[in-house]
mmCIF file of C-alpha atoms in Angstrom:
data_model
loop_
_atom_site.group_PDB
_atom_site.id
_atom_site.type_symbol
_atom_site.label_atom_id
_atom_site.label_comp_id
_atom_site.label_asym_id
_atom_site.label_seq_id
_atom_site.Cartn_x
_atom_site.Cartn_y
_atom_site.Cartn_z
ATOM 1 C CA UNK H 1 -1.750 15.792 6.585
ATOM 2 C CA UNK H 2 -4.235 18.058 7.796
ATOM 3 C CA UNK H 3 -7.040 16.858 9.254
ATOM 4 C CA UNK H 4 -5.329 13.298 9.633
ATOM 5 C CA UNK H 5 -4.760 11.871 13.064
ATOM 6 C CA UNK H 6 -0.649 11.548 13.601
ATOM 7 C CA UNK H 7 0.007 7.438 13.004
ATOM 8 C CA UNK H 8 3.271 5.422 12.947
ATOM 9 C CA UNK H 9 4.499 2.527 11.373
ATOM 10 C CA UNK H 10 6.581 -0.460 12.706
ATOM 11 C CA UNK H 11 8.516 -2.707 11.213
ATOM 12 C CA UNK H 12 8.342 -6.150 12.856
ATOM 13 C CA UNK H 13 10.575 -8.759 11.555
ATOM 14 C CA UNK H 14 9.936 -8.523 7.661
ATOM 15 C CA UNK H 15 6.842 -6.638 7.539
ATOM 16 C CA UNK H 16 5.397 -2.499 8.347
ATOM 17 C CA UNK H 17 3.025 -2.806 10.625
ATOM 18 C CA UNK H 18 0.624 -0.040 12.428
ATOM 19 C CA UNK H 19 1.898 0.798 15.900
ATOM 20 C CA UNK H 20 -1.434 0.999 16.786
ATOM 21 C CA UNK H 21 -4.803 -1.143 15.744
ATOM 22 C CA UNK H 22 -4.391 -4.242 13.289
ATOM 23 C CA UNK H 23 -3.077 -3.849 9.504
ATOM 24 C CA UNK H 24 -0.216 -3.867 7.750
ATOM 25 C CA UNK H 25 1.240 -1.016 5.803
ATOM 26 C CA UNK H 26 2.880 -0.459 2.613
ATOM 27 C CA UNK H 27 5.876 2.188 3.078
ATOM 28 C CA UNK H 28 8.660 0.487 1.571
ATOM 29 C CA UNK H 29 8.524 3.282 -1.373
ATOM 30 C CA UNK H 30 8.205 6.104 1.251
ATOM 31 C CA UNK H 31 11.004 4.473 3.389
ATOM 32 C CA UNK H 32 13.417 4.796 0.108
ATOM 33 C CA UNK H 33 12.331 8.009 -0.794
ATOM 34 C CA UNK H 34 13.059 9.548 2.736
ATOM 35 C CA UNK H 35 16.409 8.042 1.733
ATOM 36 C CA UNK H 36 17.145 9.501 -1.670
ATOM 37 C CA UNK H 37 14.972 12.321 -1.755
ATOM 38 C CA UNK H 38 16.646 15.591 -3.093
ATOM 39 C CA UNK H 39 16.345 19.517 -3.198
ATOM 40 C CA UNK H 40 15.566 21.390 -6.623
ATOM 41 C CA UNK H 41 17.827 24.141 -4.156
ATOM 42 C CA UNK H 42 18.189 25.808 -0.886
ATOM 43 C CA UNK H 43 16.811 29.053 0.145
ATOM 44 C CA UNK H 44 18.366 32.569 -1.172
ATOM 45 C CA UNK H 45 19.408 34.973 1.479
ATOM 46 C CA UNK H 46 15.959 36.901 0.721
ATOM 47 C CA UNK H 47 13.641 33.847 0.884
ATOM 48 C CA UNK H 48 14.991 32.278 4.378
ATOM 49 C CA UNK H 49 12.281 34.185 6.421
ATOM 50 C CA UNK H 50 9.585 33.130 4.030
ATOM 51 C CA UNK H 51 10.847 29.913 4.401
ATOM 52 C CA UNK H 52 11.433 29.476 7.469
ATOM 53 C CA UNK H 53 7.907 30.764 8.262
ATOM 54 C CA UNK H 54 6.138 28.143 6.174
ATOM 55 C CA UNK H 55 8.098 25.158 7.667
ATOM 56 C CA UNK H 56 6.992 26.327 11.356
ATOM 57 C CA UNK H 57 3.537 25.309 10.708
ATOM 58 C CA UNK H 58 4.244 22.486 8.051
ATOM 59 C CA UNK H 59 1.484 21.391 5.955
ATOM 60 C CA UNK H 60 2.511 17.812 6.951
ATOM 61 C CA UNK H 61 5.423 15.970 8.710
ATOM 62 C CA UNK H 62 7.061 12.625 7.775
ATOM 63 C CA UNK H 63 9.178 11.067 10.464
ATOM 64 C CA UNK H 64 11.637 8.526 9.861
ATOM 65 C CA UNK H 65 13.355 6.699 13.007
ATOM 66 C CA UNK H 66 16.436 4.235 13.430
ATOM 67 C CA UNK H 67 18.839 2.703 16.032
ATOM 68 C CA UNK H 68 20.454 5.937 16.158
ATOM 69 C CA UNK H 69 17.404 8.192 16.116
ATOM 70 C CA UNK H 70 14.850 9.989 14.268
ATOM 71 C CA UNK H 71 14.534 12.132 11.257
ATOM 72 C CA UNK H 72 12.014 14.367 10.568
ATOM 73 C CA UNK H 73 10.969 16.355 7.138
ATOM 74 C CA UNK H 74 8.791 18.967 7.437
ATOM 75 C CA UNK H 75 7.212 20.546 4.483
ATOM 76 C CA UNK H 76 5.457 23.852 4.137
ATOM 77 C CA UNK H 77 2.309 24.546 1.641
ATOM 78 C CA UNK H 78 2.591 24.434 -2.345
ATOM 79 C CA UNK H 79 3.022 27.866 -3.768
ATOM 80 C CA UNK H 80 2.372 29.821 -6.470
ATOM 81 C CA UNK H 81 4.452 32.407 -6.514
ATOM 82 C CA UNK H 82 6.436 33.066 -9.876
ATOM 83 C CA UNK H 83 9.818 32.261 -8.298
ATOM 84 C CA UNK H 84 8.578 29.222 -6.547
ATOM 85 C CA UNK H 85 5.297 28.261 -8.128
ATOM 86 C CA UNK H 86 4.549 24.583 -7.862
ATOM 87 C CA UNK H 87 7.409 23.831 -5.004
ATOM 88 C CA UNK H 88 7.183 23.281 -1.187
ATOM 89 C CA UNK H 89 9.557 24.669 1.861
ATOM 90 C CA UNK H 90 10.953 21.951 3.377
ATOM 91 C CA UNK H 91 13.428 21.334 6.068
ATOM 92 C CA UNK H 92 14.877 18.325 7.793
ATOM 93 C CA UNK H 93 14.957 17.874 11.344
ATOM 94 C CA UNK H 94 17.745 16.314 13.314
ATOM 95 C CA UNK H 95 17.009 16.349 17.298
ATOM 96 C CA UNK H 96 16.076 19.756 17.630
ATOM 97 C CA UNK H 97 18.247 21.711 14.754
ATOM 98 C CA UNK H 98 16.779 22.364 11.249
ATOM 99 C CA UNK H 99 18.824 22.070 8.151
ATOM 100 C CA UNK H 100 18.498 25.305 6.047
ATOM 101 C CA UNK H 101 15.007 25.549 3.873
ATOM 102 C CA UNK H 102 15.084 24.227 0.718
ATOM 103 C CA UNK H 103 12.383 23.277 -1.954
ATOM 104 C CA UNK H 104 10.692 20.381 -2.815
ATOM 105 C CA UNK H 105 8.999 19.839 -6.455
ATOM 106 C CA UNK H 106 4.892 19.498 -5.201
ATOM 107 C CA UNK H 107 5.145 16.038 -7.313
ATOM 108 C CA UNK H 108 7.989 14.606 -5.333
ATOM 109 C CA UNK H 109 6.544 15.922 -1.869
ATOM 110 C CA UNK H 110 3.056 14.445 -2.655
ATOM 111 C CA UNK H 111 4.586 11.322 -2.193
ATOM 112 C CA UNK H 112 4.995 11.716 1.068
ATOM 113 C CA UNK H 113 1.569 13.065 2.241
ATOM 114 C CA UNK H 114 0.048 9.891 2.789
ATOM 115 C CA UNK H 115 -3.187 8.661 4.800
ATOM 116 C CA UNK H 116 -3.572 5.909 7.011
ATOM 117 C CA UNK H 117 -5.921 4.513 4.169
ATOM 118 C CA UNK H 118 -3.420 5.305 1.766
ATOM 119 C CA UNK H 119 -0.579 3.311 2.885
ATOM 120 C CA UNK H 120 -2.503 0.061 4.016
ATOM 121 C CA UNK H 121 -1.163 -2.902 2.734
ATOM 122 C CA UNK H 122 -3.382 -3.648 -0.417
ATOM 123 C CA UNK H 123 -1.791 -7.010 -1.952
ATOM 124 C CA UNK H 124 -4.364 -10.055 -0.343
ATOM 125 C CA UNK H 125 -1.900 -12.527 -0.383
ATOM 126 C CA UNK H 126 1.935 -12.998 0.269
ATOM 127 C CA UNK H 127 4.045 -14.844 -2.020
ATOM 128 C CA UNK H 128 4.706 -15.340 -6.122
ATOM 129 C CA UNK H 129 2.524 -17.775 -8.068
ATOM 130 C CA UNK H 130 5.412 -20.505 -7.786
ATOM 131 C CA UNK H 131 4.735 -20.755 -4.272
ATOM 132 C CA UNK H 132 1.146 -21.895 -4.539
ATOM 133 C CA UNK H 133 0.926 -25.383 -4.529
ATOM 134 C CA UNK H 134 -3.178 -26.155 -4.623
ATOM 135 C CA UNK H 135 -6.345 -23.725 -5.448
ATOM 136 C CA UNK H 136 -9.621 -24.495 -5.209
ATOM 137 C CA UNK H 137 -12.840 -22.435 -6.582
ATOM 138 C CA UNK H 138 -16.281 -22.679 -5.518
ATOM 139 C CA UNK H 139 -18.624 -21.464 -6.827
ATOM 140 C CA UNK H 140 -22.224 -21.939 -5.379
ATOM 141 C CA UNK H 141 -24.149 -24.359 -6.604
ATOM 142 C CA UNK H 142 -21.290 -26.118 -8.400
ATOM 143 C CA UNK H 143 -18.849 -29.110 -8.617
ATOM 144 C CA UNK H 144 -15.638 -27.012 -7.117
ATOM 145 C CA UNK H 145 -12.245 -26.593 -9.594
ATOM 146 C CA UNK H 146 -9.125 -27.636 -8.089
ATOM 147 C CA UNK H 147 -5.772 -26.719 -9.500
ATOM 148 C CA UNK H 148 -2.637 -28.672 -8.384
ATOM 149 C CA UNK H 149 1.190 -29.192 -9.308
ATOM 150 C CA UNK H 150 1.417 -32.946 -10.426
ATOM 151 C CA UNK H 151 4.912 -32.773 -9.522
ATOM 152 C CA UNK H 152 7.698 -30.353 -7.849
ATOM 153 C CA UNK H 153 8.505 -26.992 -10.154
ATOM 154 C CA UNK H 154 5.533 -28.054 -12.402
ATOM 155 C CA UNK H 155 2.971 -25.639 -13.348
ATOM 156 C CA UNK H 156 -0.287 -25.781 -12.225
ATOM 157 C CA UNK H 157 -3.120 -28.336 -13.281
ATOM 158 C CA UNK H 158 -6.581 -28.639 -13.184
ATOM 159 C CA UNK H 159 -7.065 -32.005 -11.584
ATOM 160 C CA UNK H 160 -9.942 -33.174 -13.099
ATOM 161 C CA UNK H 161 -10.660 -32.566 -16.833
ATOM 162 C CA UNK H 162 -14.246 -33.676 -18.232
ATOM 163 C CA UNK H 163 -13.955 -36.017 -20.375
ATOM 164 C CA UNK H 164 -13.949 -34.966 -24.139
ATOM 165 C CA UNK H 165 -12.912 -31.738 -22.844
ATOM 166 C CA UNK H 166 -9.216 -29.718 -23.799
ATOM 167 C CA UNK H 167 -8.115 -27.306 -20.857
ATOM 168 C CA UNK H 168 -7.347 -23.875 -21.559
ATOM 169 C CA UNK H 169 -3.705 -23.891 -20.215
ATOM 170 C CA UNK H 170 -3.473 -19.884 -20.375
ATOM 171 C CA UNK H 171 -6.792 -19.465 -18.137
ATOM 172 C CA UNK H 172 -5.037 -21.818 -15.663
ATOM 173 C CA UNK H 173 -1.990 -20.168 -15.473
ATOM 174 C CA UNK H 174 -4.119 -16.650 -15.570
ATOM 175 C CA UNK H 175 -6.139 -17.629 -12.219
ATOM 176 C CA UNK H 176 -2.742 -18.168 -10.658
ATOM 177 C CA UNK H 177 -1.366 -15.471 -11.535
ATOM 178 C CA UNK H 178 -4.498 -12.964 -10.810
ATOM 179 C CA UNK H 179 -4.145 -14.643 -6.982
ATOM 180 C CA UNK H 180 -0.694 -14.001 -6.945
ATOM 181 C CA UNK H 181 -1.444 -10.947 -7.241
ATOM 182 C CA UNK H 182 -4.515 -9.161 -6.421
ATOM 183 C CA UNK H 183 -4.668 -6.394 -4.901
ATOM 184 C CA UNK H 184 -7.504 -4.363 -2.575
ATOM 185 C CA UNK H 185 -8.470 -1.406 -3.949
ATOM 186 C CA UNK H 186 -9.891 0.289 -0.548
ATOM 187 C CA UNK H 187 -9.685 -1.072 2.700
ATOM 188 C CA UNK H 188 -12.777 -0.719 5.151
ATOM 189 C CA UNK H 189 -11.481 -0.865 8.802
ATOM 190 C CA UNK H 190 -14.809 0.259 10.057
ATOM 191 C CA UNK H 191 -17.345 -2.243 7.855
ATOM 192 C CA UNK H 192 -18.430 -5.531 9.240
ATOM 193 C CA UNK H 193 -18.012 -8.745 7.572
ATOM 194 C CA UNK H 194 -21.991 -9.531 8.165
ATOM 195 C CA UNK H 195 -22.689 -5.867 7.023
ATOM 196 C CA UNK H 196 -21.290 -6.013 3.516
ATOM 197 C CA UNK H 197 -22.397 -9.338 2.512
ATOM 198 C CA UNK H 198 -19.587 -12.048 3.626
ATOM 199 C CA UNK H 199 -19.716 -15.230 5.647
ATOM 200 C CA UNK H 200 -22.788 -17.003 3.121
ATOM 201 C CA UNK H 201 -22.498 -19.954 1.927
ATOM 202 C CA UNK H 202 -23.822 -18.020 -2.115
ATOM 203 C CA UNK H 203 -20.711 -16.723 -1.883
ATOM 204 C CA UNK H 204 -17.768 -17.052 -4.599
ATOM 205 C CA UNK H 205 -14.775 -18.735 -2.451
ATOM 206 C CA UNK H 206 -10.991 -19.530 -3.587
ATOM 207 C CA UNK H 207 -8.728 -21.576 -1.448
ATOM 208 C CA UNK H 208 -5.526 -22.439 -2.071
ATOM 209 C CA UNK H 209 -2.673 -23.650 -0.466
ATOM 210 C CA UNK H 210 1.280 -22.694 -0.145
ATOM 211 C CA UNK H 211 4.452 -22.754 2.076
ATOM 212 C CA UNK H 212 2.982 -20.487 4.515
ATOM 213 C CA UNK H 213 -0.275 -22.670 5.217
ATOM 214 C CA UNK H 214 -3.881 -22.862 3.581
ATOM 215 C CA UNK H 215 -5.294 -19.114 2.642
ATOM 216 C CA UNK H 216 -8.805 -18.290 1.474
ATOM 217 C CA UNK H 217 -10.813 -15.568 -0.685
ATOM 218 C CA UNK H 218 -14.354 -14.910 0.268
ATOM 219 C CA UNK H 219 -16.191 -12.626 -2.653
ATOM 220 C CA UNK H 220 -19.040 -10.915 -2.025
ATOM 221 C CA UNK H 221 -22.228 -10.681 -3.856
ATOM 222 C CA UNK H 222 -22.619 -7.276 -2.434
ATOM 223 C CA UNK H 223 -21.620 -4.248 -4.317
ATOM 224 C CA UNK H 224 -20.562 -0.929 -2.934
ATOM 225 C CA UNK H 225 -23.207 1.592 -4.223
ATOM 226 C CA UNK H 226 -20.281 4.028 -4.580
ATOM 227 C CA UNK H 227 -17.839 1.645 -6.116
ATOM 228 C CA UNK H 228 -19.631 -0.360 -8.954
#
């Protein structure tokens, strides 16, 4: 997109990875839509110059590139003209031949003008809940919780219950579930840990434990002043 540096995407063995710097990336949805995406129509006799035009200097490129070689979709600016209003130019790319223009919805285009920021890979952790097999909270200041599978395929436990006490068995399975799960909202190449409040020990910390090894969630007292 304008005023975005160009950046690829690599897939290495099951996961899309930046070509360049550290991160993963989430393009599986752009990598289908390349694949599927279709044409409200192609360009009338009296609209290919127009079109053409607008594709030269596209508003933003997506590239898509296999075995066999590489694919490119160039799309023009929105427009509001009455004929066209709220569609794109667009053209695919094959070597060095364009197919004829056609036009995109703006919707269905959006979804391909994406930042680096955009498409970083926001889920924390890999993995379903049925894969964890231990979690542990600590929480300064206090006796830690620990959550464990007394057996194979059985759901998860807390492994000490006070006595006199019931357990909640929903707010178990909930902070399983909300691990599973969560997701980053923004991701902050740039910050440091030390700058935004990690790496104390008054910090909230989950660890838990699965097929792929021992994982852990540091939270921050530290709010962003723009993000409360």
């Amino acid at each position: 997109p304008e005023g975005e540096k160009v950046f690829d995407v690599k897939k290495v063995e099951t996961a899309w990875r930046y070509a360049k710097g550290k991160g993963r990336a989430d393009v599986e949805s752009l990598v289908k839509g390349l694949t599927t995406i279709k044409a409200s129509r192609f360009a009338r006799p009296g609209e290919l110059e127009a079109a053409r035009a607008a594709v030269a200097s596209p508003d933003f490129v997506a590239t898509l590139t296999t075995s066999s070689g590489s694919l490119d979709l160039r799309v023009g600016p929105k427009m509001d003209g009455e004929a066209t209003k709220g569609q794109r130019w667009a053209v695919t790319r094959l070597g060095k031949e364009d197919s004829d223009p056609f036009l995109l919805q703006d919707h269905m285009a959006k979804r391909f003008r994406k930042t680096r920021a955009e498409i970083a890979y926001k889920k924390l952790f890999d993995g379903k809940v049925d894969a964890i097999e231990t979690i542990t909270v600590q929480v300064p200041g206090q006796t830690p919780v620990k959550l464990s599978r007394p057996s194979a395929g059985a759901p998860l436990a807390l492994e000490q219950v006070p006595e006199g006490k019931k357990v909640k068995e929903a707010l178990v399975k909930a902070i399983g579930s909300a691990l599973a799960s969560a997701r980053a909202k923004v991701i902050h190449p740039k910050k440091k840990a030390k700058d935004v409040g990690l790496g104390l020990d008054t910090n909230l910390l989950v660890t838990f434990t699965g097929a792929t090894g021992t994982q852990s969630l540091e939270v921050s007292e530290q709010k962003d002043g723009n993000d409360p």
